[in-house]
Coordinates of C-alpha atoms and ligand atoms in Angstrom, one line a residue:
M20 CA 88.3 -99.6 128.6
C21 CA 91.5 -97.9 127.4
G22 CA 94.7 -97.8 129.5
I23 CA 96.8 -94.8 130.4
V24 CA 100.4 -94.6 131.7
G25 CA 102.7 -91.6 132.0
Y26 CA 106.2 -91.2 133.4
V27 CA 108.5 -88.3 134.2
G28 CA 111.9 -88.9 135.9
S29 CA 115.5 -89.9 135.3
R30 CA 115.0 -93.4 133.9
Q31 CA 114.2 -94.4 130.4
A32 CA 110.4 -93.9 130.0
T33 CA 109.6 -96.5 127.3
P34 CA 110.2 -99.7 129.3
I35 CA 108.2 -98.2 132.2
L36 CA 105.3 -97.3 129.9
I37 CA 105.3 -100.7 128.3
A38 CA 105.4 -102.6 131.6
G39 CA 102.5 -100.4 132.8
L40 CA 100.5 -101.1 129.7
R41 CA 101.1 -104.8 130.1
K42 CA 99.5 -104.7 133.5
L43 CA 96.4 -103.2 131.9
E44 CA 96.1 -105.7 129.1
Y45 CA 93.4 -107.7 130.9
R46 CA 91.1 -104.8 130.3
G47 CA 91.1 -105.5 126.6
Y48 CA 92.5 -103.2 123.8
D49 CA 92.9 -103.1 120.1
S50 CA 96.0 -100.9 119.6
A51 CA 98.8 -99.3 121.6
G52 CA 101.2 -96.5 121.4
V53 CA 103.7 -94.2 123.2
S54 CA 105.0 -90.7 122.8
V55 CA 108.4 -90.1 124.4
W56 CA 110.2 -86.7 124.5
N57 CA 113.9 -86.5 123.7
D58 CA 116.2 -83.8 122.5
G59 CA 113.7 -81.1 121.6
T60 CA 110.9 -83.3 120.2
S61 CA 108.6 -86.2 121.1
R62 CA 108.5 -89.3 119.0
V63 CA 105.2 -91.1 118.6
V64 CA 105.2 -94.9 117.9
R65 CA 101.8 -96.6 117.5
C66 CA 100.6 -100.0 116.4
R67 CA 97.3 -101.7 115.8
G68 CA 97.0 -105.0 117.7
K69 CA 98.8 -106.4 120.7
L70 CA 101.5 -104.7 122.7
Q71 CA 104.1 -107.1 121.3
G72 CA 103.5 -105.5 117.9
L73 CA 104.3 -102.1 119.5
E74 CA 107.4 -103.5 121.2
D75 CA 108.6 -105.0 117.9
K76 CA 108.1 -101.6 116.2
L77 CA 110.0 -99.9 119.0
V78 CA 113.0 -102.1 118.3
K79 CA 113.1 -100.7 114.7
E80 CA 112.1 -97.1 115.8
P81 CA 113.4 -96.7 119.3
A82 CA 111.9 -93.9 121.5
P83 CA 114.5 -93.0 124.0
G84 CA 113.8 -90.3 126.6
M85 CA 112.9 -89.8 130.2
I86 CA 109.4 -88.4 129.9
G87 CA 106.6 -90.1 128.0
I88 CA 103.0 -91.2 127.8
G89 CA 101.6 -94.6 126.7
H90 CA 98.2 -95.9 125.9
T91 CA 96.2 -99.0 125.0
R92 CA 93.1 -98.1 123.1
W93 CA 89.7 -99.8 123.0
A94 CA 88.0 -98.2 120.1
T95 CA 85.0 -96.0 120.6
H96 CA 85.3 -93.3 117.8
G97 CA 87.0 -94.6 114.7
R98 CA 88.0 -98.2 113.9
P99 CA 91.1 -99.8 115.4
S100 CA 94.1 -98.8 113.3
D101 CA 97.6 -97.4 113.6
E102 CA 96.2 -93.9 112.8
N103 CA 93.5 -94.0 115.4
A104 CA 95.8 -95.4 118.1
H105 CA 96.9 -93.0 120.8
P106 CA 99.0 -90.8 121.5
H107 CA 97.7 -88.2 119.0
K108 CA 100.0 -85.4 118.2
A109 CA 99.1 -81.9 116.8
G110 CA 102.0 -79.4 116.5
S111 CA 104.0 -79.7 119.7
V112 CA 101.3 -81.5 121.7
S113 CA 100.8 -85.2 122.4
V114 CA 97.7 -86.5 124.1
I115 CA 96.3 -89.7 125.4
H116 CA 92.7 -90.0 126.4
N117 CA 90.3 -92.4 128.0
G118 CA 86.6 -91.7 127.6
I119 CA 84.5 -89.9 125.1
I120 CA 84.4 -86.2 124.0
E121 CA 80.7 -85.6 123.7
N122 CA 80.8 -82.5 121.4
H123 CA 83.4 -84.0 119.0
M124 CA 81.3 -83.3 115.9
A125 CA 81.0 -79.6 116.6
L126 CA 84.7 -79.3 117.6
R127 CA 85.8 -81.1 114.4
Q128 CA 83.8 -78.7 112.3
E129 CA 85.1 -75.7 114.2
L130 CA 88.7 -76.8 114.0
A131 CA 88.4 -77.7 110.3
A132 CA 87.0 -74.3 109.5
A133 CA 90.0 -72.8 111.2
G134 CA 92.3 -74.8 109.0
A135 CA 93.2 -77.8 111.2
K136 CA 94.2 -81.0 109.3
F137 CA 93.4 -84.3 111.0
S138 CA 95.2 -87.5 110.7
S139 CA 92.7 -89.8 112.5
E140 CA 89.0 -90.3 113.0
T141 CA 89.2 -89.9 116.8
D142 CA 87.7 -87.4 119.1
T143 CA 91.1 -87.4 121.0
E144 CA 93.0 -85.7 118.2
L145 CA 90.7 -82.7 118.4
F146 CA 91.8 -82.1 122.0
A147 CA 95.5 -82.1 120.9
H148 CA 94.6 -79.5 118.3
L149 CA 92.8 -77.4 120.8
I150 CA 95.8 -77.3 123.2
D151 CA 98.3 -76.7 120.4
R152 CA 96.3 -73.7 119.3
Q153 CA 96.4 -72.3 122.9
M154 CA 100.2 -72.8 122.9
Q155 CA 100.5 -71.1 119.6
A156 CA 98.3 -68.2 120.8
G157 CA 100.8 -67.6 123.6
A158 CA 99.5 -69.5 126.6
P159 CA 102.1 -69.0 129.3
D160 CA 102.5 -72.7 130.0
L161 CA 101.1 -76.1 129.2
T162 CA 98.8 -76.2 132.2
T163 CA 97.1 -73.0 131.1
A164 CA 96.8 -74.2 127.5
V165 CA 95.1 -77.4 128.8
R166 CA 92.8 -75.5 131.1
K167 CA 91.7 -73.3 128.2
A168 CA 91.2 -76.2 125.9
L169 CA 89.2 -78.1 128.6
A170 CA 86.7 -75.2 128.6
K171 CA 85.7 -76.2 125.1
V172 CA 85.2 -79.9 125.7
T173 CA 82.2 -81.8 127.2
G174 CA 82.1 -85.5 128.0
A175 CA 83.7 -88.1 130.2
Y176 CA 87.5 -88.2 130.1
A177 CA 90.9 -88.7 131.6
F178 CA 93.6 -86.9 129.5
V179 CA 97.3 -86.8 129.8
V180 CA 99.2 -84.2 127.8
M181 CA 102.8 -83.5 126.9
S182 CA 104.3 -80.7 124.9
D183 CA 107.6 -80.3 123.1
K184 CA 107.5 -76.7 124.2
E185 CA 107.5 -77.6 127.9
P186 CA 109.6 -80.8 128.3
G187 CA 109.6 -82.2 131.8
T188 CA 105.9 -81.6 132.5
L189 CA 102.9 -83.9 132.1
V190 CA 99.5 -82.3 132.5
A191 CA 96.4 -84.5 133.3
A192 CA 92.7 -83.8 133.7
K193 CA 89.9 -86.0 135.0
N194 CA 86.2 -85.9 134.5
S195 CA 84.5 -89.2 135.2
S196 CA 87.2 -91.6 134.0
P197 CA 89.5 -93.0 136.6
M198 CA 93.1 -91.7 137.2
V199 CA 95.8 -92.0 139.8
V200 CA 99.2 -90.3 140.3
G201 CA 102.0 -92.5 141.6
L202 CA 104.7 -90.7 143.7
G203 CA 108.3 -91.8 143.4
D204 CA 111.7 -90.5 144.5
G205 CA 112.8 -88.0 141.8
E206 CA 110.2 -89.4 139.5
N207 CA 106.4 -89.5 139.2
F208 CA 103.8 -91.6 137.4
I209 CA 100.3 -91.2 136.1
A210 CA 97.9 -94.1 135.3
S211 CA 94.3 -94.9 134.7
D212 CA 94.6 -97.8 137.1
V213 CA 96.6 -98.5 140.2
T214 CA 97.8 -101.8 138.7
A215 CA 99.8 -100.1 135.9
I216 CA 102.2 -98.5 138.3
L217 CA 102.0 -100.7 141.4
A218 CA 105.4 -102.3 140.6
E219 CA 107.0 -98.8 140.7
T220 CA 105.3 -97.2 143.8
R221 CA 102.7 -97.8 146.4
K222 CA 102.3 -94.2 147.3
M223 CA 99.4 -92.8 145.2
I224 CA 97.1 -89.8 144.9
F225 CA 93.6 -90.7 143.7
V226 CA 92.6 -88.0 141.3
D227 CA 89.2 -86.6 141.8
E228 CA 86.5 -85.2 139.5
G229 CA 87.5 -81.9 138.0
D230 CA 91.2 -82.1 139.0
L231 CA 93.8 -80.6 136.7
I232 CA 97.2 -82.0 137.6
T233 CA 100.7 -80.8 136.7
V234 CA 103.3 -83.4 137.2
T235 CA 107.1 -83.0 137.0
K236 CA 109.7 -85.3 138.3
S237 CA 109.8 -83.5 141.6
S238 CA 106.3 -82.0 142.0
V239 CA 102.6 -82.7 141.7
T240 CA 100.3 -79.6 141.6
I241 CA 96.6 -80.0 141.7
T242 CA 94.0 -77.3 140.9
D243 CA 90.4 -77.3 139.7
F244 CA 89.6 -76.5 136.1
D245 CA 89.5 -72.8 137.1
G246 CA 93.0 -72.8 138.6
K247 CA 91.9 -72.9 142.3
P248 CA 94.4 -75.0 144.3
R249 CA 93.2 -78.4 145.6
H250 CA 94.8 -80.7 148.1
R251 CA 94.8 -84.5 147.9
E252 CA 96.4 -86.6 150.6
P253 CA 98.5 -89.5 149.2
K254 CA 97.5 -93.0 150.2
T255 CA 99.7 -96.1 150.6
I256 CA 98.3 -99.0 148.6
T257 CA 98.3 -102.3 150.4
W258 CA 96.5 -104.4 147.7
S259 CA 98.3 -107.2 146.0
A260 CA 98.8 -106.9 142.2
V261 CA 95.9 -109.3 141.6
Q262 CA 93.6 -107.4 144.0
A263 CA 94.5 -104.2 142.2
E264 CA 93.5 -105.5 138.8
K265 CA 90.1 -106.2 140.2
G266 CA 89.9 -102.7 141.6
G267 CA 89.9 -104.1 145.1
F268 CA 86.8 -106.4 144.4
K269 CA 87.1 -110.1 144.9
H270 CA 86.1 -111.0 141.4
Y271 CA 85.9 -109.2 138.0
M272 CA 82.1 -110.0 138.0
L273 CA 81.6 -108.0 141.2
K274 CA 83.7 -105.2 139.9
E275 CA 81.7 -105.2 136.6
I276 CA 78.4 -105.2 138.5
H277 CA 79.6 -102.1 140.3
E278 CA 80.8 -100.5 137.1
Q279 CA 77.4 -100.5 135.6
P280 CA 76.4 -96.9 136.6
R281 CA 79.5 -95.7 134.8
S282 CA 79.1 -97.9 131.7
V283 CA 75.4 -96.9 131.3
A284 CA 76.5 -93.2 131.6
D285 CA 79.2 -93.8 129.0
T286 CA 76.7 -95.5 126.7
L287 CA 74.4 -92.4 127.0
V288 CA 77.2 -89.9 126.3
G289 CA 76.5 -87.9 123.1
R290 CA 73.2 -89.8 122.4
I291 CA 70.6 -87.6 124.1
D292 CA 69.3 -84.8 121.9
L293 CA 67.4 -82.5 124.3
E294 CA 66.8 -79.9 121.6
N295 CA 64.7 -82.3 119.5
D296 CA 63.7 -84.6 122.3
T297 CA 65.1 -87.7 120.6
A298 CA 68.0 -90.2 120.8
L299 CA 71.0 -90.1 118.5
L300 CA 72.4 -93.3 117.1
D301 CA 75.9 -92.1 116.1
G302 CA 75.0 -91.4 112.6
V303 CA 73.0 -94.5 112.0
D304 CA 70.1 -93.0 110.1
L305 CA 67.5 -95.6 109.6
D306 CA 64.7 -94.9 107.1
V307 CA 61.8 -95.8 109.4
S308 CA 59.3 -95.7 106.5
K309 CA 61.0 -98.7 105.0
I310 CA 60.9 -100.8 108.3
K311 CA 57.8 -103.0 108.4
R312 CA 59.1 -105.3 111.1
I313 CA 62.1 -105.6 113.4
I314 CA 63.6 -109.0 114.2
F315 CA 66.1 -109.2 117.0
I316 CA 68.5 -112.1 116.9
A317 CA 70.9 -113.0 119.7
C318 CA 72.1 -115.6 122.1
G319 CA 72.1 -116.0 125.9
T320 CA 72.1 -112.8 127.8
S321 CA 71.9 -110.8 124.6
F322 CA 68.8 -112.7 123.7
H323 CA 67.2 -111.6 127.0
A324 CA 68.2 -108.0 126.3
S325 CA 66.5 -108.4 122.9
L326 CA 63.3 -109.6 124.6
V327 CA 63.3 -106.3 126.6
G328 CA 64.0 -104.5 123.3
E329 CA 60.8 -106.0 121.9
H330 CA 58.8 -104.4 124.7
L331 CA 60.6 -101.1 124.2
V332 CA 60.3 -100.9 120.4
E333 CA 56.7 -102.0 120.3
A334 CA 55.7 -99.6 123.1
L335 CA 57.6 -96.6 121.9
A336 CA 57.7 -96.9 118.1
R337 CA 54.7 -99.2 117.5
I338 CA 56.7 -101.3 115.0
P339 CA 56.0 -105.1 115.1
V340 CA 58.9 -107.0 116.7
E341 CA 60.0 -110.6 116.7
V342 CA 62.8 -112.0 118.8
D343 CA 64.7 -115.1 117.6
L344 CA 67.4 -117.2 119.1
A345 CA 70.3 -116.7 116.7
S346 CA 71.3 -120.4 117.3
E347 CA 67.9 -121.5 115.9
F348 CA 67.3 -118.8 113.3
R349 CA 68.7 -120.3 110.2
Y350 CA 67.5 -123.8 110.8
R351 CA 63.9 -123.0 110.1
D352 CA 64.3 -121.2 106.8
P353 CA 63.0 -118.0 108.3
I354 CA 60.7 -115.7 106.4
V355 CA 62.7 -112.6 106.3
G356 CA 63.6 -110.1 103.6
P357 CA 63.3 -106.5 102.4
G358 CA 61.2 -104.5 104.8
D359 CA 62.7 -106.3 107.8
L360 CA 65.3 -104.6 110.0
V361 CA 67.3 -107.4 111.7
V362 CA 69.0 -106.2 114.9
A363 CA 71.9 -108.6 115.8
V364 CA 72.8 -108.1 119.4
S365 CA 76.1 -109.4 120.6
Q366 CA 78.4 -108.2 123.4
S367 CA 81.5 -109.7 121.9
G368 CA 80.5 -109.3 118.2
E369 CA 82.0 -112.7 117.6
T370 CA 79.3 -115.2 118.5
A371 CA 79.3 -117.7 115.7
D372 CA 75.5 -118.5 115.9
T373 CA 74.7 -114.8 115.7
M374 CA 77.1 -114.3 112.8
S375 CA 75.5 -117.2 110.8
A376 CA 72.0 -115.7 111.5
V377 CA 73.2 -112.3 110.2
R378 CA 74.5 -114.0 107.0
E379 CA 71.2 -115.7 106.6
A380 CA 69.2 -112.5 107.0
K381 CA 71.5 -110.5 104.7
G382 CA 71.3 -113.3 102.1
K383 CA 67.5 -112.9 102.1
G384 CA 67.7 -109.2 101.6
A385 CA 67.0 -107.8 105.1
M386 CA 68.8 -104.8 106.4
V387 CA 71.0 -105.6 109.5
L388 CA 71.9 -103.3 112.4
A389 CA 74.4 -104.7 114.9
I390 CA 74.4 -103.7 118.6
S391 CA 77.8 -104.7 120.0
N392 CA 80.3 -103.8 122.7
V393 CA 83.4 -104.3 120.6
V394 CA 84.1 -101.9 117.8
E395 CA 85.0 -103.5 114.5
S396 CA 84.3 -107.0 115.7
S397 CA 83.0 -109.5 113.1
I398 CA 79.2 -109.0 113.5
P399 CA 79.3 -105.1 113.2
R400 CA 81.6 -105.5 110.2
L401 CA 79.1 -107.9 108.6
A402 CA 76.1 -105.7 109.3
D403 CA 74.9 -102.7 107.3
Y404 CA 74.9 -100.5 110.4
A405 CA 76.6 -100.7 113.8
F406 CA 75.6 -99.1 117.1
Y407 CA 78.0 -99.6 120.0
T408 CA 77.5 -99.9 123.7
H409 CA 80.3 -98.4 125.8
A410 CA 80.4 -101.0 128.7
G411 CA 84.2 -101.4 128.4
P412 CA 85.8 -104.8 128.3
E413 CA 83.8 -107.4 130.2
I414 CA 86.1 -110.0 131.7
G415 CA 83.8 -112.1 133.9
V416 CA 82.1 -114.8 131.7
A417 CA 78.7 -114.0 133.2
S418 CA 77.6 -110.9 131.4
T419 CA 76.4 -108.0 133.6
K420 CA 77.4 -104.6 132.4
A421 CA 77.2 -105.6 128.8
F422 CA 73.5 -106.5 129.4
T423 CA 72.5 -103.3 131.1
T424 CA 74.2 -101.2 128.3
Q425 CA 72.4 -103.3 125.7
L426 CA 69.1 -102.3 127.4
I427 CA 70.2 -98.7 127.1
A428 CA 71.0 -99.2 123.4
M429 CA 67.6 -100.7 122.8
A430 CA 65.9 -97.8 124.6
L431 CA 67.8 -95.3 122.5
L432 CA 66.9 -97.2 119.3
A433 CA 63.2 -97.3 120.3
I434 CA 63.1 -93.6 121.1
N435 CA 64.9 -92.7 117.9
L436 CA 62.4 -94.8 115.8
G437 CA 59.4 -93.6 117.7
R438 CA 60.3 -90.0 117.3
K439 CA 61.0 -90.5 113.6
N440 CA 57.7 -92.2 112.8
G441 CA 55.8 -89.9 115.1
K442 CA 54.5 -92.6 117.4
L443 CA 56.4 -91.2 120.4
S444 CA 55.3 -87.8 121.5
R445 CA 57.8 -85.1 122.3
E446 CA 56.5 -85.0 125.9
R447 CA 56.9 -88.7 126.6
A448 CA 60.3 -88.7 124.9
R449 CA 61.4 -85.9 127.1
V450 CA 60.3 -87.8 130.2
L451 CA 62.1 -91.0 129.0
L452 CA 65.3 -89.1 128.2
A453 CA 65.3 -87.5 131.6
A454 CA 64.7 -90.9 133.2
L455 CA 67.6 -92.4 131.2
T456 CA 69.9 -89.7 132.5
A457 CA 68.9 -90.3 136.0
L458 CA 69.5 -94.1 135.8
P459 CA 73.2 -94.2 136.8
Q460 CA 72.6 -92.6 140.2
K461 CA 69.7 -95.1 140.9
M462 CA 71.9 -98.0 139.8
T463 CA 74.6 -96.9 142.3
D464 CA 72.0 -96.9 145.0
I465 CA 71.1 -100.5 144.2
V466 CA 74.6 -102.0 143.8
E467 CA 75.4 -100.5 147.2
Q468 CA 72.8 -102.8 148.7
G469 CA 75.3 -105.7 148.2
A470 CA 75.4 -106.5 151.9
Q471 CA 71.7 -107.2 152.0
L472 CA 71.9 -109.6 149.0
Q473 CA 74.9 -111.3 150.6
V474 CA 72.7 -112.1 153.6
L475 CA 69.9 -113.4 151.3
A476 CA 72.4 -115.5 149.3
R477 CA 73.4 -117.3 152.5
R478 CA 69.8 -117.8 153.5
Y479 CA 68.7 -119.3 150.1
G480 CA 72.1 -120.4 148.7
A481 CA 71.7 -124.1 149.9
A482 CA 68.5 -124.6 147.8
K483 CA 68.5 -127.2 145.0
G484 CA 66.6 -125.0 142.6
F485 CA 65.1 -121.5 142.1
L486 CA 62.2 -120.1 140.2
F487 CA 62.2 -116.5 138.8
L488 CA 58.9 -114.9 137.8
G489 CA 58.1 -111.7 136.0
R490 CA 55.4 -110.2 133.8
G491 CA 55.7 -107.9 130.8
S492 CA 59.2 -106.6 130.4
Q493 CA 60.1 -108.2 133.8
H494 CA 59.7 -111.7 132.1
P495 CA 63.1 -111.3 130.3
I496 CA 64.6 -110.2 133.6
A497 CA 63.3 -113.4 135.2
L498 CA 65.0 -115.3 132.4
E499 CA 68.2 -113.4 132.9
G500 CA 68.2 -113.8 136.7
A501 CA 67.8 -117.6 136.3
L502 CA 70.6 -117.7 133.6
K503 CA 73.0 -115.7 135.9
L504 CA 72.3 -118.0 138.8
K505 CA 72.7 -121.2 136.7
E506 CA 75.9 -120.1 135.0
I507 CA 77.9 -119.3 138.1
S508 CA 76.3 -121.2 141.1
Y509 CA 75.4 -124.4 139.1
I510 CA 72.0 -124.4 140.8
H511 CA 69.1 -125.2 138.6
A512 CA 67.0 -122.2 138.0
E513 CA 64.0 -121.4 135.7
G514 CA 62.7 -118.1 134.6
Y515 CA 59.0 -118.0 133.8
A516 CA 56.4 -115.6 132.8
A517 CA 54.5 -115.2 136.0
G518 CA 51.2 -115.9 134.4
E519 CA 52.4 -119.2 133.2
M520 CA 53.2 -120.5 136.6
K521 CA 49.7 -122.0 137.1
H522 CA 50.1 -123.9 133.9
G523 CA 52.9 -126.1 135.2
P524 CA 55.7 -124.9 137.4
I525 CA 53.3 -124.4 140.4
A526 CA 53.8 -128.1 140.9
L527 CA 57.4 -127.5 141.9
I528 CA 56.5 -125.2 144.8
D529 CA 57.1 -126.3 148.3
E530 CA 59.0 -124.9 151.3
N531 CA 62.3 -125.7 149.7
L532 CA 61.9 -123.7 146.6
P533 CA 62.9 -120.0 146.7
V534 CA 60.9 -118.0 144.2
V535 CA 62.2 -114.6 143.1
V536 CA 59.2 -112.5 142.0
L537 CA 59.7 -109.2 140.1
V538 CA 57.0 -106.9 141.2
P539 CA 57.9 -103.3 140.5
R540 CA 55.1 -100.7 140.5
G541 CA 53.2 -100.6 137.2
P542 CA 50.3 -102.1 135.3
H543 CA 51.3 -105.7 136.1
Y544 CA 51.7 -105.1 139.8
D545 CA 48.4 -106.5 141.0
K546 CA 48.7 -109.7 138.9
A547 CA 52.3 -110.3 139.8
A548 CA 51.4 -109.8 143.5
S549 CA 48.7 -112.4 143.1
N550 CA 51.2 -114.9 141.7
L551 CA 53.4 -114.1 144.7
A552 CA 50.5 -114.9 147.0
E553 CA 49.9 -118.2 145.1
V554 CA 53.5 -119.2 145.9
R555 CA 53.2 -118.2 149.5
A556 CA 50.0 -120.2 149.8
R557 CA 52.0 -123.3 148.9
Q558 CA 54.8 -122.6 151.5
G559 CA 57.2 -121.4 148.8
K560 CA 59.8 -118.9 150.0
V561 CA 59.3 -115.6 148.2
L562 CA 62.0 -113.0 147.6
A563 CA 60.3 -109.9 146.0
I564 CA 62.0 -107.2 143.9
A565 CA 59.8 -104.2 144.4
T566 CA 59.7 -100.4 144.0
R567 CA 60.9 -98.3 146.9
G568 CA 57.9 -96.9 148.8
D569 CA 55.8 -100.1 148.3
T570 CA 54.4 -100.6 151.8
E571 CA 52.2 -103.6 150.9
I572 CA 54.8 -106.0 149.5
G573 CA 56.5 -106.7 152.8
N574 CA 53.3 -108.2 154.2
I575 CA 53.2 -110.9 151.5
A576 CA 56.8 -111.7 150.7
D577 CA 59.4 -113.3 152.9
D578 CA 62.1 -110.9 151.9
V579 CA 62.1 -107.8 149.8
I580 CA 64.7 -105.9 147.9
M581 CA 63.7 -102.4 147.0
V582 CA 64.8 -100.6 143.8
P583 CA 64.2 -96.9 143.1
D584 CA 61.3 -95.9 140.8
T585 CA 61.9 -95.0 137.2
A586 CA 59.9 -94.8 134.0
L587 CA 58.0 -98.1 133.4
E588 CA 59.9 -98.8 130.2
L589 CA 63.3 -98.6 132.0
Q590 CA 62.5 -100.6 135.0
P591 CA 64.4 -103.7 133.7
V592 CA 67.7 -101.8 133.9
L593 CA 67.2 -101.5 137.7
T594 CA 65.4 -104.8 138.6
V595 CA 68.1 -106.9 137.1
L596 CA 70.8 -105.5 139.4
P597 CA 69.7 -107.4 142.6
L598 CA 69.5 -110.6 140.6
Q599 CA 73.1 -110.2 139.4
L600 CA 74.2 -109.6 142.9
L601 CA 72.2 -112.6 144.2
A602 CA 73.7 -114.9 141.7
Y603 CA 77.2 -113.6 142.5
Y604 CA 76.9 -114.0 146.2
V605 CA 75.3 -117.5 146.0
A606 CA 78.2 -118.6 143.7
D607 CA 80.8 -117.0 145.9
F608 CA 79.2 -118.5 149.0
K609 CA 79.6 -121.9 147.4
G610 CA 83.2 -121.2 146.6
N611 CA 82.8 -121.4 142.8
D612 CA 85.1 -119.9 140.3
V613 CA 82.8 -117.0 139.6
D614 CA 84.7 -115.3 136.8
Q615 CA 85.4 -118.6 134.9
P616 CA 82.5 -120.9 135.5
R617 CA 82.9 -124.5 134.4
N618 CA 82.2 -125.4 130.8
L619 CA 81.6 -121.8 129.7
A620 CA 83.6 -119.5 127.4
K621 CA 83.3 -115.7 127.2
S622 CA 82.9 -115.7 123.5
V623 CA 81.3 -118.7 121.8
T624 CA 82.9 -118.9 118.4
V625 CA 81.6 -122.3 117.4
E626 CA 78.1 -123.1 116.3
Ligands
LIG705 O1 78.9 -112.0 123.0 P1 77.4 -112.3 122.9 O2 76.6 -111.3 123.5 O3 77.0 -112.7 121.5 O4 77.3 -113.7 123.7 C1 76.1 -114.3 123.8 C2 76.1 -115.4 124.9 O5 77.1 -116.3 124.7 C3 76.3 -114.7 126.3 O6 75.4 -113.7 126.5 C4 76.3 -115.8 127.4 O7 75.0 -116.2 127.5 C5 76.9 -115.2 128.7 N1 77.7 -116.1 129.3 C6 75.8 -114.7 129.6 O8 76.2 -114.4 130.9

């Protein structure tokens, strides 16, 4: 997501900040800015677009000085623009921020009522106001002011703060977003990522949850948010610059698979309303009485997420749903119009086929909601409403964290609609909301089983083809598992509805065909287990994805990967993870270019 760099020392800060931000460019961003203190005040220079634009601006409006903060923003609250770019300044205080302030609406109201004037749409600016108020109210130092302001903020964040009233000090706080302090000789650095400051120092302190850090050019002091001292041992980084960009993982795809618990948690922030037992859609207020039908349109992995969305919306809101391939939609003169809510799902927000389908639907009078991972990308701008996933930039061509966050977005949509039209009871909604909140921990548990999947990838990776089977909402997961494997391992794979196997694909089965069967606990368990037995009876090799605690499945499958239990409707978020890892390890085992598989582009902007 966004990138953070801070510097305090005896050299000019701006070139160090820009060089650090350049190293974070690969993460994706839509605007950039710096705030540098000099001679009594800090100068903020910000620019929408690429870093080059900021550098050009800095030539005309130089920002000299030896203490500063820099940021690349990837929009979450407020569109990409000069005004919304960080740093945000209120009074004497400049702030950069990664993450999301969950209670931003309440804070904005409170600050506005107290007379604050805002110059952006961001949640970050609110934090600058909170600290400035503390400074004005006589906080003895910047650290105390930040501590008091933090007490008013909920959410996931990494902040770095600077004040004209205390030059020479940077104060940083971390809650769930990554942060590292780099130790130099008579100078120190702060960054969201090791990569940003690796050219300057290899001695780093990895900041932990709940750390409040005060950094000057000669000291680093760490406390918790209550002021109790904490000690962190510095580490010497031995990674190469390229390894550091990938967070120590071999490929971006593997890093992104491991990032999923975080990106799911980020996508849930501010969207669970426990008071009313419903889901919030960031102000998207759909009039459910006007929706007669929902049509999902999407391509590739987003299409598979939409198929899961069909199960979710039909189960929880009892609204009829259709799912269409965006690449086919407009070629059959679709019957669509008023009364239809078309949900266009696109990670990039730029897929040409999905964009054309949206135009077709809008042209025929349907209402369009975009679900996208990129704020202000073309599809959300074309749509009537937009709802964003917060997966952060996805670099690997094979989509992973974008997919699971799309599933979360669909679950939130289904809960919101179901609660509005009364088809989803308060009690069931409460159970689902609790299950959503518990997902990140369960996802961590699965992605940590990588070693087991690595062994299986070696065992099955030489096969010429794979079959993936699932029933109900596991059918789209079978399709997604097959797509992942095809895309990066170049092994032919088919995803099938398990019940369809006997209508054709059963002819493929012999001892050389690995069959991955999705059999989590639930209403389809017995039938899926019977399909599994049919495969085994024909000497097919079966890898089952089952629910932890299932003591039967080991007797009928060759290999089993267990996933934790969750609400039935949310099982796809967990069962897809072993399939992503399997595809990754098979491709890596074959020595393929995992992040940039042949013939594929990350964003398909041609029809
Ligand atoms: O950006 P989008 O979600 O619109 O992209 C759609 C597909 O091109 C994309 O999901 C593609 O299938 C990925 N390579 C899947 O891993």
